[in-house]
Structure formats: structure tokens, C-alpha cells
Short mmCIF file of N, CA and C in Angstrom, two decimals:
data_model
loop_
_atom_site.label_atom_id
_atom_site.label_comp_id
_atom_site.label_asym_id
_atom_site.label_seq_id
_atom_site.Cartn_x
_atom_site.Cartn_y
_atom_site.Cartn_z
N MET F 1 79.50 113.74 88.02
CA MET F 1 79.84 114.55 88.60
C MET F 1 80.80 114.00 89.82
N HIS F 2 82.17 114.48 89.78
CA HIS F 2 83.44 113.93 90.98
C HIS F 2 83.03 114.82 92.08
N GLY F 3 83.99 114.08 93.00
CA GLY F 3 84.05 114.63 94.31
C GLY F 3 85.37 115.09 94.67
N PRO F 4 85.62 115.96 95.76
CA PRO F 4 87.10 116.40 95.73
C PRO F 4 88.22 115.69 95.54
N ALA F 5 89.59 116.07 94.51
CA ALA F 5 90.50 115.45 94.18
C ALA F 5 91.02 115.25 95.95
N VAL F 6 91.60 113.66 95.21
CA VAL F 6 92.71 113.16 96.98
C VAL F 6 93.60 113.52 96.41
N PRO F 7 94.09 114.47 97.66
CA PRO F 7 95.91 114.13 96.90
C PRO F 7 96.44 112.75 97.38
N GLU F 8 97.82 112.22 95.85
CA GLU F 8 97.77 110.70 95.73
C GLU F 8 98.77 110.59 97.08
N ASN F 9 98.86 111.14 97.91
CA ASN F 9 99.89 111.01 99.52
C ASN F 9 99.09 110.99 100.57
N GLN F 10 97.73 111.68 100.37
CA GLN F 10 96.69 111.76 101.77
C GLN F 10 96.84 110.39 102.63
N PRO F 11 96.46 108.90 101.60
CA PRO F 11 96.29 107.52 102.53
C PRO F 11 97.43 107.54 103.49
N ARG F 12 98.12 107.72 102.89
CA ARG F 12 100.06 107.74 103.51
C ARG F 12 100.33 108.43 104.67
N LEU F 13 99.49 109.59 104.76
CA LEU F 13 99.94 110.67 105.79
C LEU F 13 98.66 110.01 106.81
N CYS F 14 97.30 110.08 106.36
CA CYS F 14 96.61 109.54 107.42
C CYS F 14 96.89 108.12 108.44
N ARG F 15 97.40 107.60 107.69
CA ARG F 15 98.15 106.33 108.40
C ARG F 15 99.37 106.68 109.24
N ALA F 16 99.64 107.34 108.99
CA ALA F 16 100.74 108.08 109.91
C ALA F 16 100.30 109.34 110.82
N LEU F 17 99.70 109.90 110.29
CA LEU F 17 98.84 110.50 111.77
C LEU F 17 97.86 109.46 113.06
N GLU F 18 98.06 108.30 111.90
CA GLU F 18 96.82 107.78 112.95
C GLU F 18 98.11 106.69 114.35
N ARG F 19 99.18 106.91 113.71
CA ARG F 19 100.43 106.62 114.69
C ARG F 19 100.98 107.10 115.32
N ARG F 20 100.71 108.31 115.18
CA ARG F 20 101.61 109.83 115.76
C ARG F 20 102.29 109.76 116.53
N ALA F 21 101.64 109.49 117.94
CA ALA F 21 102.60 109.08 119.02
C ALA F 21 103.91 108.74 118.68
N GLU F 22 103.42 107.55 118.46
CA GLU F 22 104.26 106.17 118.23
C GLU F 22 105.46 106.61 116.99
N LEU F 23 105.31 107.23 116.22
CA LEU F 23 106.09 107.86 115.11
C LEU F 23 107.08 108.77 115.99
N GLU F 24 106.06 109.44 116.52
CA GLU F 24 107.06 110.76 117.22
C GLU F 24 108.08 110.47 117.99
N ARG F 25 107.71 109.50 119.08
CA ARG F 25 108.78 108.71 120.16
C ARG F 25 109.83 107.98 119.33
N ARG F 26 109.20 106.93 118.48
CA ARG F 26 111.13 106.72 117.19
C ARG F 26 111.54 107.77 116.90
N ALA F 27 111.07 108.86 116.12
CA ALA F 27 111.51 110.01 115.83
C ALA F 27 112.49 110.13 116.57
N VAL F 28 112.40 110.65 117.95
CA VAL F 28 113.26 111.28 118.54
C VAL F 28 114.25 110.52 119.04
N GLU F 29 114.06 108.87 119.16
CA GLU F 29 114.88 108.11 119.52
C GLU F 29 115.99 107.54 118.29
N ALA F 30 115.74 107.93 116.73
CA ALA F 30 116.36 107.79 116.29
C ALA F 30 117.38 109.13 115.85
N VAL F 31 117.09 110.67 116.60
CA VAL F 31 117.44 111.24 116.64
C VAL F 31 118.50 111.43 117.50
N VAL F 32 118.68 110.70 118.66
CA VAL F 32 119.47 110.69 119.72
C VAL F 32 119.97 109.57 119.75
N ARG F 33 119.82 108.72 118.86
CA ARG F 33 120.84 107.53 118.29
C ARG F 33 121.96 108.18 117.35
N ALA F 34 121.24 108.83 116.12
CA ALA F 34 122.17 109.41 115.07
C ALA F 34 123.65 110.17 115.77
N PHE F 35 122.78 111.15 116.65
CA PHE F 35 123.56 112.45 117.27
C PHE F 35 124.45 112.32 118.58
N SER F 36 124.14 111.04 118.91
CA SER F 36 124.74 110.77 120.36
C SER F 36 126.07 110.24 119.85
N ASP F 37 127.15 110.69 120.72
CA ASP F 37 128.66 110.17 120.78
C ASP F 37 128.24 108.40 121.59
N GLY F 38 128.21 107.60 120.80
CA GLY F 38 128.64 105.98 121.37
C GLY F 38 126.88 106.08 121.77
N GLU F 39 126.70 105.16 122.21
CA GLU F 39 125.43 104.65 122.50
C GLU F 39 124.79 105.28 123.52
N PRO F 40 123.78 106.11 123.28
CA PRO F 40 122.68 106.63 124.15
C PRO F 40 122.90 106.62 125.54
N THR F 41 122.91 106.87 126.54
CA THR F 41 122.30 107.02 127.91
C THR F 41 120.96 106.63 128.06
N ASP F 42 120.32 105.98 128.68
CA ASP F 42 119.67 105.76 129.53
C ASP F 42 118.35 107.33 129.61
N THR F 43 119.27 108.37 129.84
CA THR F 43 118.49 109.06 130.34
C THR F 43 118.37 110.24 129.07
N GLU F 44 119.31 110.38 128.15
CA GLU F 44 119.41 111.07 126.75
C GLU F 44 117.77 110.73 126.25
N PRO F 45 117.38 109.64 125.83
CA PRO F 45 116.05 109.49 125.31
C PRO F 45 114.97 110.58 126.18
N SER F 46 114.67 110.25 127.46
CA SER F 46 114.02 110.93 127.90
C SER F 46 113.89 112.57 128.10
N GLU F 47 115.59 112.94 128.09
CA GLU F 47 115.51 113.96 127.83
C GLU F 47 114.92 114.47 126.93
N ALA F 48 115.29 114.04 125.74
CA ALA F 48 115.19 114.73 124.51
C ALA F 48 113.68 114.69 124.27
N TYR F 49 112.56 113.81 125.00
CA TYR F 49 111.81 113.91 124.43
C TYR F 49 110.52 114.91 124.75
N GLY F 50 111.08 115.97 125.95
CA GLY F 50 110.69 116.92 126.56
C GLY F 50 111.11 118.38 125.78
N ASP F 51 112.38 117.72 124.91
CA ASP F 51 113.14 118.52 124.07
C ASP F 51 113.12 119.17 122.49
N LEU F 52 112.62 117.70 122.12
CA LEU F 52 112.22 117.85 120.28
C LEU F 52 110.76 117.77 120.56
N ARG F 53 110.24 118.30 119.76
CA ARG F 53 108.80 118.67 119.84
C ARG F 53 108.56 118.28 117.93
N LEU F 54 107.47 117.41 117.63
CA LEU F 54 106.77 117.80 116.56
C LEU F 54 106.29 118.55 115.57
N ASP F 55 107.08 119.05 114.71
CA ASP F 55 106.27 120.33 113.81
C ASP F 55 105.51 119.93 112.93
N THR F 56 105.85 118.96 112.25
CA THR F 56 105.48 119.23 110.64
C THR F 56 105.53 117.39 109.96
N VAL F 57 104.36 117.16 109.64
CA VAL F 57 104.51 115.49 109.20
C VAL F 57 104.23 115.78 107.53
N GLU F 58 105.23 115.11 106.88
CA GLU F 58 105.23 115.25 105.36
C GLU F 58 104.90 114.16 104.55
N ALA F 59 104.21 113.80 103.53
CA ALA F 59 104.46 112.20 102.80
C ALA F 59 104.68 112.93 101.82
N ASP F 60 105.17 111.66 101.18
CA ASP F 60 105.72 112.17 99.81
C ASP F 60 105.56 111.01 99.17
N GLY F 61 106.17 110.51 97.64
CA GLY F 61 106.31 108.98 97.26
C GLY F 61 107.12 107.94 97.93
N ASP F 62 107.37 108.14 98.92
CA ASP F 62 108.52 107.36 99.26
C ASP F 62 108.46 106.76 101.13
N GLY F 63 107.35 107.66 101.52
CA GLY F 63 106.71 107.58 102.95
C GLY F 63 106.52 108.72 103.65
N VAL F 64 107.03 109.20 104.84
CA VAL F 64 106.49 110.09 105.27
C VAL F 64 108.19 110.29 106.29
N ILE F 65 107.81 112.40 106.00
CA ILE F 65 108.88 112.73 107.20
C ILE F 65 108.71 113.59 108.34
N LEU F 66 109.22 113.05 109.59
CA LEU F 66 108.20 113.73 110.80
C LEU F 66 109.70 115.31 110.91
N HIS F 67 108.82 116.67 111.15
CA HIS F 67 110.22 117.08 111.29
C HIS F 67 110.23 117.90 112.48
N LEU F 68 110.80 117.81 113.48
CA LEU F 68 110.69 118.32 114.89
C LEU F 68 111.63 119.64 115.06
N THR F 69 111.30 120.20 115.73
CA THR F 69 111.61 121.40 116.59
C THR F 69 112.14 120.96 117.58
N ASP F 70 113.49 121.88 117.84
CA ASP F 70 114.72 122.04 119.30
C ASP F 70 114.04 122.69 120.25
N SER F 71 113.07 122.53 121.08
CA SER F 71 112.65 123.48 121.74
C SER F 71 112.75 124.55 122.93
N CYS F 72 114.26 123.53 122.81
CA CYS F 72 114.80 124.72 124.05
C CYS F 72 115.97 125.30 123.29
N GLY F 73 116.25 124.78 122.26
CA GLY F 73 117.82 125.70 121.33
C GLY F 73 118.75 125.20 121.78
N ARG F 74 118.94 124.09 122.55
CA ARG F 74 120.53 123.81 122.55
C ARG F 74 121.11 122.31 122.06
N HIS F 75 120.15 122.08 121.01
CA HIS F 75 120.65 120.69 120.40
C HIS F 75 121.07 121.11 118.73
N PHE F 76 120.55 122.07 117.97
CA PHE F 76 120.46 122.36 116.96
C PHE F 76 120.92 123.78 117.08
N LEU F 77 121.37 124.59 115.91
CA LEU F 77 121.70 126.03 115.48
C LEU F 77 120.12 126.14 115.62
N ASP F 78 120.03 127.60 115.52
CA ASP F 78 119.02 128.64 115.33
C ASP F 78 118.81 128.28 113.57
N GLY F 79 117.84 127.91 112.88
CA GLY F 79 117.39 127.75 111.91
C GLY F 79 117.27 126.65 111.47
N TYR F 80 117.93 125.71 111.97
CA TYR F 80 118.10 124.04 111.47
C TYR F 80 117.35 123.30 112.66
N TRP F 81 117.09 121.78 111.95
CA TRP F 81 115.97 121.14 112.64
C TRP F 81 116.19 119.65 112.08
N PRO F 82 115.82 118.36 113.08
CA PRO F 82 116.18 117.56 112.79
C PRO F 82 114.96 116.82 111.80
N ALA F 83 114.98 115.68 111.15
CA ALA F 83 113.70 115.30 110.26
C ALA F 83 114.09 113.64 109.88
N VAL F 84 112.81 112.66 110.34
CA VAL F 84 113.66 111.60 110.01
C VAL F 84 112.20 111.08 109.06
N ARG F 85 112.77 110.53 108.13
CA ARG F 85 112.30 109.64 107.06
C ARG F 85 111.72 108.04 107.74
N PHE F 86 110.47 107.82 106.98
CA PHE F 86 109.68 106.55 107.78
C PHE F 86 109.32 105.82 106.54
N ASP F 87 109.80 104.90 106.02
CA ASP F 87 108.96 103.92 105.21
C ASP F 87 108.01 103.61 105.05
N ASP F 88 107.03 103.46 103.99
CA ASP F 88 105.93 102.68 104.46
C ASP F 88 105.45 102.03 105.44
N ALA F 89 106.45 100.92 105.76
CA ALA F 89 106.18 100.30 106.71
C ALA F 89 106.57 100.49 108.31
N HIS F 90 106.92 102.47 108.13
CA HIS F 90 106.97 102.87 109.42
C HIS F 90 108.17 102.55 109.93
N ASP F 91 109.12 102.18 109.05
CA ASP F 91 110.55 101.90 109.82
C ASP F 91 111.26 103.20 109.31
N VAL F 92 112.26 103.58 110.37
CA VAL F 92 113.19 104.77 110.24
C VAL F 92 114.28 104.42 108.71
N VAL F 93 114.45 104.88 108.35
CA VAL F 93 115.23 105.10 106.90
C VAL F 93 116.30 105.89 106.87
N ARG F 94 116.16 106.96 107.15
CA ARG F 94 117.07 107.76 107.79
C ARG F 94 116.84 109.27 108.38
N VAL F 95 117.94 109.97 109.15
CA VAL F 95 117.95 110.65 110.37
C VAL F 95 118.33 112.04 109.38
N THR F 96 118.09 113.82 109.09
CA THR F 96 118.76 114.27 108.36
C THR F 96 118.76 115.46 109.58
N VAL F 97 119.58 116.53 108.78
CA VAL F 97 119.30 117.76 109.05
C VAL F 97 119.11 119.26 108.06
N GLU F 98 117.99 119.37 108.86
CA GLU F 98 117.67 120.70 107.81
C GLU F 98 117.54 122.06 108.06
N ALA F 99 117.32 122.40 106.89
CA ALA F 99 117.58 124.27 107.18
C ALA F 99 116.39 124.79 106.41
#
């Protein structure tokens, strides 16, 4: 008799969740860098930490994606949100806007 099936990306997801706070902070910083005009000011990241909240963590064959919610609605149009892809070494690979 076999145990329950383990999705192939579950270990990747578990590793990301163990580092959730760090990855969330780095995701917010990546969004600020990606969408700032020029070099972000010292206050932009700290302001963004209060506005951009972790919504979903998704694992796939290439790494993990953190989907953030714009909690105040000032940064992204309604129905759009930033997503940050990390590779298996938890380095930021790409910042996108999802719908």
C-alpha cells in the first residue's frame, strides 16, 4: 500500500514557505525597483511593505512565484497585481504584473 501522492512541487513550496518572510520582503523590494522611476528612495521600500501584501505562493517546475496584493489600491489598477518569480536558489528572476 502506498501513501498519499505528493505533488512534485511540494518540496519547492515547503522550502519557500520556510523562508516566507524573507522572500516576501525581497519580493516587495523587487517590485519597488521594477516600477520606480530611477533609483528608489530610502522611504519607498518601507512604504511599500505596508501596501503590498503576500497573497499567494505558487510553485512550478522553475521555482516559486509570490503574488502580492496592493492593499491600498494606489499602486496597481483594480484587478491587477505584481508577481515576483524566484528560482530554486531564491534569486529574483522576473517581476510581472498579472491580471
